[in-house]
Coordinates of C-alpha atoms in Angstrom, one line a residue:
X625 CA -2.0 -22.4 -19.8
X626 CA -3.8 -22.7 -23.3
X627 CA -6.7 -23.7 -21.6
X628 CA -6.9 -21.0 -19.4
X629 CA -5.9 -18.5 -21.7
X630 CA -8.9 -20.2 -24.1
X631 CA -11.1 -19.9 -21.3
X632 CA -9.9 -15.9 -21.1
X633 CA -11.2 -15.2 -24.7
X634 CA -14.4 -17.1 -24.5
X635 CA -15.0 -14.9 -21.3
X636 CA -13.8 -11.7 -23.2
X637 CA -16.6 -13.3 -26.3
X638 CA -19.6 -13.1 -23.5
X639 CA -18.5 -9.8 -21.9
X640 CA -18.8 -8.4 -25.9
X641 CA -22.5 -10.0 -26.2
X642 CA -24.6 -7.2 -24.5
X643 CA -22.6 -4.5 -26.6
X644 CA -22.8 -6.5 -29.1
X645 CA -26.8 -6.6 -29.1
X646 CA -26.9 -2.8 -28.5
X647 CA -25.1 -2.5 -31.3
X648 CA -27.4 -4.5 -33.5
X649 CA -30.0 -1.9 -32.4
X650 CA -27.7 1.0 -33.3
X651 CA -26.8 0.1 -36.7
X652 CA -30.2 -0.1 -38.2
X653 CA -30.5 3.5 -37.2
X654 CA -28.0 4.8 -39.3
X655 CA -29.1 2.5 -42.4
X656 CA -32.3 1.6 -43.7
X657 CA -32.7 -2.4 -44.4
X658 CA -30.3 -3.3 -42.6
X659 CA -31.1 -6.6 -40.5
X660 CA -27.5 -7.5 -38.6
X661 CA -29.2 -10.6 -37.4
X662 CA -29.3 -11.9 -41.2
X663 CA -26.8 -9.8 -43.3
X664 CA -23.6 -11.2 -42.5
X665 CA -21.4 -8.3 -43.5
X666 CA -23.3 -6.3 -41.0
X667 CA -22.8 -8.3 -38.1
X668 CA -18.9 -6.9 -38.4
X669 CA -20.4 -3.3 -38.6
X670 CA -22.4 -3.9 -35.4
X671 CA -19.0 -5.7 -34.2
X672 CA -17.3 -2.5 -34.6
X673 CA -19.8 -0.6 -33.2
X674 CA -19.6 -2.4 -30.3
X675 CA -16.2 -2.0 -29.0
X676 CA -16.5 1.6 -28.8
X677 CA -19.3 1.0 -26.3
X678 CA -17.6 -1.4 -24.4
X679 CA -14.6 1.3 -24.1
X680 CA -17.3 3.9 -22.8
X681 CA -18.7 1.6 -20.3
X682 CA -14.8 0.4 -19.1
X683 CA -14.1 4.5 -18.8
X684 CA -17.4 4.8 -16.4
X685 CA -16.7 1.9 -14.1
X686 CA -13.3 2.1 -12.8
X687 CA -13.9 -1.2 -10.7
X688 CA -13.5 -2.7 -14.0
X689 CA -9.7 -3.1 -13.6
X690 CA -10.0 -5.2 -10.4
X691 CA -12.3 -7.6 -12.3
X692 CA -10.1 -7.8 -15.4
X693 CA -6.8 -8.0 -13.4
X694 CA -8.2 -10.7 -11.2
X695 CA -9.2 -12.8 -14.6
X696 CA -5.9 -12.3 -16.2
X697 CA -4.2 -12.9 -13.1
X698 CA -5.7 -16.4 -12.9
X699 CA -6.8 -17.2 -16.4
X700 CA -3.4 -15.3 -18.4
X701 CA -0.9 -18.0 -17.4
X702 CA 0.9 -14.9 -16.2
X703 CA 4.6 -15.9 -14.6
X704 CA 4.8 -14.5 -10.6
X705 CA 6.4 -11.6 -11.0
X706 CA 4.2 -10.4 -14.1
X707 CA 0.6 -11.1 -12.2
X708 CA 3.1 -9.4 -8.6
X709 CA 2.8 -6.2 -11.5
X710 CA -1.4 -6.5 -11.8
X711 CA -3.1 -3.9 -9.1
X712 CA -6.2 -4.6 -7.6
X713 CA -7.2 -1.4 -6.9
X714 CA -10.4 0.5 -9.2
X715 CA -9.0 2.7 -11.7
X716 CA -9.4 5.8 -9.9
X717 CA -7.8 8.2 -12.0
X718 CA -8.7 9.1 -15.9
X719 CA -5.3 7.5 -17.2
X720 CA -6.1 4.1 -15.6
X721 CA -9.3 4.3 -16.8
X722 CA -7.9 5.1 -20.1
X723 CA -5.6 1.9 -19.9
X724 CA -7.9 -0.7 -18.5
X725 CA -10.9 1.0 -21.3
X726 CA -7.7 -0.3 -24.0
X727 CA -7.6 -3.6 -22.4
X728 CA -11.1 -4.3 -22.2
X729 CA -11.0 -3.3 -26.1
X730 CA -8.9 -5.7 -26.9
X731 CA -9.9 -8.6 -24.5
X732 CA -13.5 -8.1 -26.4
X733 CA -12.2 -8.0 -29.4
X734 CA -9.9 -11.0 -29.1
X735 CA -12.6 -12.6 -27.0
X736 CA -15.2 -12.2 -30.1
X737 CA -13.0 -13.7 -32.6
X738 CA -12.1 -16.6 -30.4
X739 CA -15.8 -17.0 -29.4
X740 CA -16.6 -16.9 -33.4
X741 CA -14.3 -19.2 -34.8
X742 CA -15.2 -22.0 -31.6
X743 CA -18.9 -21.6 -32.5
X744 CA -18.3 -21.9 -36.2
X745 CA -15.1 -23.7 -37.2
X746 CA -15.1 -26.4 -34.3
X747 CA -18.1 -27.8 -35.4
X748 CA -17.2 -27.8 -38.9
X749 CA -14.1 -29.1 -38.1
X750 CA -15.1 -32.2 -36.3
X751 CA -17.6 -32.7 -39.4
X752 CA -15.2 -32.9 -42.1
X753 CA -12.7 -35.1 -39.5
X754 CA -15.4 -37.6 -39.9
X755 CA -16.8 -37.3 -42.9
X756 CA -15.3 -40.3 -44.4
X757 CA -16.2 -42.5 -42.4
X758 CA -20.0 -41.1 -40.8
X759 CA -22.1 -42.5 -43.7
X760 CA -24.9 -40.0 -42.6
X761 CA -22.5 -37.2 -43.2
X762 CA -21.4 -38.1 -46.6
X763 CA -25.1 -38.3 -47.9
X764 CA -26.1 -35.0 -46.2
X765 CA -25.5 -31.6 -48.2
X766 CA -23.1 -29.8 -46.5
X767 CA -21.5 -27.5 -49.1
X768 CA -18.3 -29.2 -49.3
X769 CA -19.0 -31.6 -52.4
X770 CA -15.3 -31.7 -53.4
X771 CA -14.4 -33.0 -50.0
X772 CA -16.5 -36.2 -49.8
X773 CA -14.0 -38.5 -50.1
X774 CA -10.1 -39.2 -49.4
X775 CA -7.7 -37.0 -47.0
X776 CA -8.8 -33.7 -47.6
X777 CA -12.1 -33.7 -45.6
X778 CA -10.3 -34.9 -42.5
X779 CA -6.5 -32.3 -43.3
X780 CA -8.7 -29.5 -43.7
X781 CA -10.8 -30.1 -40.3
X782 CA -7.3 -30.2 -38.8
X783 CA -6.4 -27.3 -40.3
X784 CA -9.4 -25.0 -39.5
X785 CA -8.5 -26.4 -35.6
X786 CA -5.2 -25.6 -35.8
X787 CA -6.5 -22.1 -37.0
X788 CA -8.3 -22.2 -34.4
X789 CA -5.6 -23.1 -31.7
X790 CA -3.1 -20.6 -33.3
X791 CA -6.3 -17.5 -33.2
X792 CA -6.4 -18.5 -29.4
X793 CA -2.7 -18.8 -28.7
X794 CA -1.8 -15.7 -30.1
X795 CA -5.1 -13.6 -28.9
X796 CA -4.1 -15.1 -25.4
X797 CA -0.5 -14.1 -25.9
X798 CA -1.1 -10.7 -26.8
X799 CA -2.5 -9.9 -24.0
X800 CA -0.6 -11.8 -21.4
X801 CA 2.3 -9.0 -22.7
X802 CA -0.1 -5.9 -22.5
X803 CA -1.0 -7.1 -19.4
X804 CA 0.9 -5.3 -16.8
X805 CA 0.7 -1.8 -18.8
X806 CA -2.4 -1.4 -19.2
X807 CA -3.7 -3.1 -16.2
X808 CA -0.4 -2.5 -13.9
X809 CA 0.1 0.9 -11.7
X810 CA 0.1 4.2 -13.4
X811 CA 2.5 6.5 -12.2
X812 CA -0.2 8.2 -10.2
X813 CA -1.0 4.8 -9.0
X814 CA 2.7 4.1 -7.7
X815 CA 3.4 7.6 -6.2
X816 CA -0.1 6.7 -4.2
X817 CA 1.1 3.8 -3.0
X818 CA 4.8 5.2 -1.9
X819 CA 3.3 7.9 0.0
X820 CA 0.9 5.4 1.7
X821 CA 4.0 3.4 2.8
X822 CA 5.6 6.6 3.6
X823 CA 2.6 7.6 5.8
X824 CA 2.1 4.1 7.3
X825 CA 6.0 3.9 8.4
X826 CA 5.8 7.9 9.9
X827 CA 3.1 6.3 11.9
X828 CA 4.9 3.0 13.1
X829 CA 7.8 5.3 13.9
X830 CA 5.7 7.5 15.8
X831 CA 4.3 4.5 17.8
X832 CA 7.8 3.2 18.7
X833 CA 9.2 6.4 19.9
X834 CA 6.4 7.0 21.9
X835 CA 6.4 3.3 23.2
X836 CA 10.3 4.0 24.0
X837 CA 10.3 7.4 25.4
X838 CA 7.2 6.4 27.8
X839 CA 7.0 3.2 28.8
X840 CA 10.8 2.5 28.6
X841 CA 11.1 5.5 31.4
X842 CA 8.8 3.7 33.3
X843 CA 10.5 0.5 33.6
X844 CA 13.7 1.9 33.3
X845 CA 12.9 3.7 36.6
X846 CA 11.1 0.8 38.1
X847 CA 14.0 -1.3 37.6
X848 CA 16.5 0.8 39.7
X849 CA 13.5 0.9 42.3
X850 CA 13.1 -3.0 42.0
X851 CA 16.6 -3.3 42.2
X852 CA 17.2 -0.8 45.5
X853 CA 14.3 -2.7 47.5
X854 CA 15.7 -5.9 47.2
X855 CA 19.6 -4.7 48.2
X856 CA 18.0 -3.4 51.5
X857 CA 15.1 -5.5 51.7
X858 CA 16.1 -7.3 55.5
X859 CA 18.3 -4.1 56.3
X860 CA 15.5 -1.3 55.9
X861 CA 12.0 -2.8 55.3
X862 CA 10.6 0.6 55.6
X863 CA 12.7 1.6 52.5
X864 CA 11.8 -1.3 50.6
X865 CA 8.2 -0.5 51.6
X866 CA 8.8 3.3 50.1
X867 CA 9.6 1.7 46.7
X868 CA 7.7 -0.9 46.2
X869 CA 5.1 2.0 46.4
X870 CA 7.1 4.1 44.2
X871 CA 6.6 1.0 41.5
X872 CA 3.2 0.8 42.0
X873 CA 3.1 4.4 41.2
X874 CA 5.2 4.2 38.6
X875 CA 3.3 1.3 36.7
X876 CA -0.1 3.2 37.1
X877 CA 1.5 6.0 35.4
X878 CA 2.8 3.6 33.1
X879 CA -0.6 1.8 32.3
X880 CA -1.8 5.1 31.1
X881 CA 1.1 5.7 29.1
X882 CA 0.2 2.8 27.4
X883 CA -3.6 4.2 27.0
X884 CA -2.1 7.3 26.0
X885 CA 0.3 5.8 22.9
X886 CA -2.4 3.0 21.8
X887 CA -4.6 6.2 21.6
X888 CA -2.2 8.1 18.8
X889 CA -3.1 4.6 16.5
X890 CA -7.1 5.9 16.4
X891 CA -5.5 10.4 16.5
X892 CA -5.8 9.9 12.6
X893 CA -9.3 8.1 12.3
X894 CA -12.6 8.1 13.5
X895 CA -14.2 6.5 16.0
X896 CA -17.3 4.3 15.0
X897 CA -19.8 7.6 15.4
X898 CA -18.0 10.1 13.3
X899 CA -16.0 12.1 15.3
X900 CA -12.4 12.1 16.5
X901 CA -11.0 10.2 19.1
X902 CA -9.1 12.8 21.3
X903 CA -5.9 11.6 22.4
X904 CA -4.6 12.5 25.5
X905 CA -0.5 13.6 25.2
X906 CA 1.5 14.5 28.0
X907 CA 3.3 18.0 27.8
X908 CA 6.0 20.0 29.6
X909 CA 2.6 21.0 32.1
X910 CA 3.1 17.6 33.6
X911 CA 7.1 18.2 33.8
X912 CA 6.4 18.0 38.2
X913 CA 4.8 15.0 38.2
X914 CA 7.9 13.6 35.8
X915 CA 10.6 14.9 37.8
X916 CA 8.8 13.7 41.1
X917 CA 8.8 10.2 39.3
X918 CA 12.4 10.1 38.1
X919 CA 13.6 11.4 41.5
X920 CA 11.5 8.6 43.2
X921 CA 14.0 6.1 40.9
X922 CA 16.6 7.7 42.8
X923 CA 18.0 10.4 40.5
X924 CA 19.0 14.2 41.9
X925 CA 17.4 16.4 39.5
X926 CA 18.0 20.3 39.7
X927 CA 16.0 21.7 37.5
X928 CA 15.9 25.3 36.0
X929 CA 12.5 25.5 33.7
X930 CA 11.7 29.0 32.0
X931 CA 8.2 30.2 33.5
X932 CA 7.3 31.0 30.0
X933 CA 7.2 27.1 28.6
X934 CA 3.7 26.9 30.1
X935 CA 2.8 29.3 26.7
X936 CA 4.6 27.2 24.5
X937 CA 2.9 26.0 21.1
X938 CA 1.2 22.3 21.8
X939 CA 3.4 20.2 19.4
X940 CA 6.9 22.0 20.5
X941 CA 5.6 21.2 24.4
X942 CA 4.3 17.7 23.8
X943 CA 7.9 16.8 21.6
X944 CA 9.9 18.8 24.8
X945 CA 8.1 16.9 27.1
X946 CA 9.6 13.6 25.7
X947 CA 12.4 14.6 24.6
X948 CA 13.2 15.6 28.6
X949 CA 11.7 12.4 29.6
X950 CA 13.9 10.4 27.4
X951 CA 16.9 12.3 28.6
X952 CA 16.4 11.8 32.3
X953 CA 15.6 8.0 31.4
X954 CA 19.1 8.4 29.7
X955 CA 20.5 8.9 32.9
X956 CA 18.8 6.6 34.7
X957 CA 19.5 3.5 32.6
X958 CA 23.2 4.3 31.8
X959 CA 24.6 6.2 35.0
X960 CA 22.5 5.5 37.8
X961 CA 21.4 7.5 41.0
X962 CA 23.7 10.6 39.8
X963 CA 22.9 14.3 40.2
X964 CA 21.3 15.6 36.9
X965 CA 20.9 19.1 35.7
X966 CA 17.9 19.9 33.5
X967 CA 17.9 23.5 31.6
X968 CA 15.0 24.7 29.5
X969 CA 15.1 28.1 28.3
X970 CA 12.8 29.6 26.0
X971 CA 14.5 32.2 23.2
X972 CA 12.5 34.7 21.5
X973 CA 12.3 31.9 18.4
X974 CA 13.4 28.5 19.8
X975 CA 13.4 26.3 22.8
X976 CA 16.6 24.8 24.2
X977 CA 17.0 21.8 26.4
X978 CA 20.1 20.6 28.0
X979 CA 20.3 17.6 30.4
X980 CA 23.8 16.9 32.3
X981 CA 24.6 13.7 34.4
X982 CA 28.3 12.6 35.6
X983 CA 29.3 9.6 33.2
X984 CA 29.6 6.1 34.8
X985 CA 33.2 5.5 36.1
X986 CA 34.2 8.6 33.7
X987 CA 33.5 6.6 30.5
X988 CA 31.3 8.0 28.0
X989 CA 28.5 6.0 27.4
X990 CA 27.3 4.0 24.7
X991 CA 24.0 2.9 23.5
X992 CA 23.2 -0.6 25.3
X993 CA 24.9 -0.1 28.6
X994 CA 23.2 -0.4 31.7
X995 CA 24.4 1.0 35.2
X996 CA 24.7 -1.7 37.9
X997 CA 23.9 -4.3 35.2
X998 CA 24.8 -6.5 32.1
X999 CA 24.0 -4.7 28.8
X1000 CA 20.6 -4.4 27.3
X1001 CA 19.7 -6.1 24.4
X1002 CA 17.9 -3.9 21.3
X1003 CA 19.0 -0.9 22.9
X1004 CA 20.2 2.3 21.9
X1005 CA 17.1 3.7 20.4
X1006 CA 16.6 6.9 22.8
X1007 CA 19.0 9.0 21.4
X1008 CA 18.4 8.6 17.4
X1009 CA 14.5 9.0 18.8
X1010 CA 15.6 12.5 20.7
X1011 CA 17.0 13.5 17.1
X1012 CA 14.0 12.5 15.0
X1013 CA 11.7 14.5 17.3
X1014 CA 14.2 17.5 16.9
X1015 CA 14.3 17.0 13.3
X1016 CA 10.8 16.6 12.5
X1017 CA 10.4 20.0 14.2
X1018 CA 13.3 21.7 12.5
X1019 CA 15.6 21.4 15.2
X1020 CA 18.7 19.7 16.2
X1021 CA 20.3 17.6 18.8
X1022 CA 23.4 17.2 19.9
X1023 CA 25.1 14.1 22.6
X1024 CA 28.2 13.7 23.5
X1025 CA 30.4 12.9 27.0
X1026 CA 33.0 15.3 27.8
X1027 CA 35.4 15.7 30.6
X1028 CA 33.4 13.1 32.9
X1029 CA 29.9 14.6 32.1
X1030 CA 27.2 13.5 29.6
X1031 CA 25.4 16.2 27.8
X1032 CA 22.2 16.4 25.5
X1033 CA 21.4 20.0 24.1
X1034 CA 18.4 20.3 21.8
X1035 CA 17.1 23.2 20.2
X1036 CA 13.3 23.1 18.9
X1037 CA 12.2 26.5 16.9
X1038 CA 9.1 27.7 17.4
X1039 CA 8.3 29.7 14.3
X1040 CA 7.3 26.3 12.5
X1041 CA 5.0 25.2 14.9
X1042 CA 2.7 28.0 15.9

């Protein structure tokens, strides 16, 4: 850890030098005869100078805090969850530039002390160590004529390392503990990254409802099929012929399902020339070729759609669409070939959708049960998804089994979405 955190100030001591050496130009300007090269007490002044140029130069290149927080992370000695506190993002805003321009002050500034006292007192250090006993050394003017003999050469060459060890350990320490404010997330930084979490899990939502609502339909309805040819397989070949091309059907509609979902991953980018990829999204337009499907899975629809949902707004028909398909898929997966009744009336301000099926052996049905089979594992999903879609529209839905009869109503307002 010393080591490193040496190593950390010695780096801080070279970033200074170019700033340093501007300085040295600057100075002389403002005085005559001044020489900071020669005069040692105005080497300080064009120290000083230089750390206000350094913080200038950290404010104008906010890529700055990725390099410094990748040094301190792995020269600091910081413990885990300290350096888990360190972003590596560029300092995009003017109060993380602000912060990393205070680090980079100080770093320099430790770093240049550090830096000094290595070149300097090491050296002289390791002289007066072995100045009793390097016979060239004692015969050699070196300034120190009271030290030529006994202890103190050597106690005092310990004591200007130690100096030196205690500069670098507390230089180091300092900031290993400014660290993670002033190069950890600003509050701007943090609310960035929550709402690019928020975004990214909106999006992996989106993905699996869509993933649910189509492509579960499809096997859903491919499994009843699957399950109907092989009962009457030897009995009615011409039946099990019927549905084996309903699944093939069915899958080919499901393939492009598929196409359809992966494409909502690229609906918020670009694609590599520039413009947007256009997603193709099923909508209460294609509610035939659904009901043709589902009734090919063996389900009795009777549907009553209002002629004005072809005029509906794009969003409200696209979220209508699935919300209907998840519904008859409902039905399908938990009740079996039963009669269903599908209602979708359109209000002057909302839409309303209300799908009815006979419960299996009058029981109301609960998320995970399968008709004419074992229960399905990770299920349930469907109707929280049906409620989500309502929600994120402003609506509501509503489930429940009642007298022997399952029903879904969902309202979706149309003011919000036009």
């Amino acid at each position: 850890m010393f080591l490193g955190r040496w190593v950390h100030l010695v780096l801080g001591g070279a970033l200074l030098t170019p700033f340093f050496l501007l300085a040295t130009l600057v100075v002389p300007l403002a005085f005559d005869d001044v020489n900071p090269f020669s005069d040692f007490p105005w080497q300080f002044a064009a120290f000083a100078v230089a750390l206000p140029l350094a913080a200038l130069g950290a404010l104008l290149f906010p890529l700055l805090r990725t390099l410094e927080a990748t040094a301190a992370r792995s020269l600091c000695g910081l413990p885990a969850d300290v350096t888990a506190e360190l972003t590596e993002e560029p300092a995009d805003s003017w109060a993380a530039r602000r912060r990393t321009a205070l680090w980079f002050v100080a770093h320099l500034t430790a770093g240049g002390i550090v830096s000094g006292m290595t070149l300097a007192a090491v050296p002289a250090a390791v002289a007066l160590i072995l100045l009793p006993v390097a016979d060239p050394l004692r015969h050699r003017e070196l300034g120190w004529p009271n030290l030529a003999g006994g202890l103190l050469g050597p106690l005092t060459g310990l004591g200007l390392l130690a100096l030196v060890a205690s500069t670098t350990w507390a230089g180091g320490r300092l900031l290993a503990r400014t660290a993670p404010t002033l190069l950890g997330r600003t509050p701007a930084d943090r609310l960035a990254a929550a709402e690019r979490r928020a975004a990214d899990l909106a999006s992996r939502n989106r993905l699996a409802r869509e993933l649910h609502d189509s492509v579960g339909h499809a096997l859903s309805a491919v499994t009843l099929q699957a399950g109907a040819a092989r009962r009457v397989l030897d009995a009615d070949p011409e039946f099990a012929r019927q549905a084996l091309l309903a699944i093939e059907e069915t899958t080919r509609g499901a393939v492009a399902e598929l196409d359809t979902v992966l494409g909502l991953l690229r609906a918020d980018g670009d694609d590599p020339a520039g413009t947007p990829v256009p997603v193709p999204v099923p909508a209460l337009d294609a509610l035939d070729t659904l009901l043709d499907r589902t009734r090919a899975a063996g389900l009795r629809i009777d549907p009553d759609v209002d002629d004005g949902c072809g005029r509906l707004p794009p969003l409200v028909s696209r979220e209508a669409y699935r919300i209907v398909q998840e519904g008859l898929s409902n039905a399908l997966r938990h009740a079996g070939a039963v009669p269903v009744r599908l209602r979708i009336a359109l209000d002057a301000d909302e839409l309303r959708i209300t799908v009815e099926n006979p419960m299996q052996r009058n029981k109301a049905v609960t998320p995970g049960d399968t008709a004419g089979g074992p229960p399905r594992p990770g299920g349930g999903r469907g109707l929280p998804g049906i409620a989500e879609r309502a929600r994120l529209l402003g609506g509501e839905a509503r489930a429940a089994g009642r007298d022997g009869v399952w029903r879904l109503a969902v309202r979706l307002p149309l003011g919000t979405s036009r």
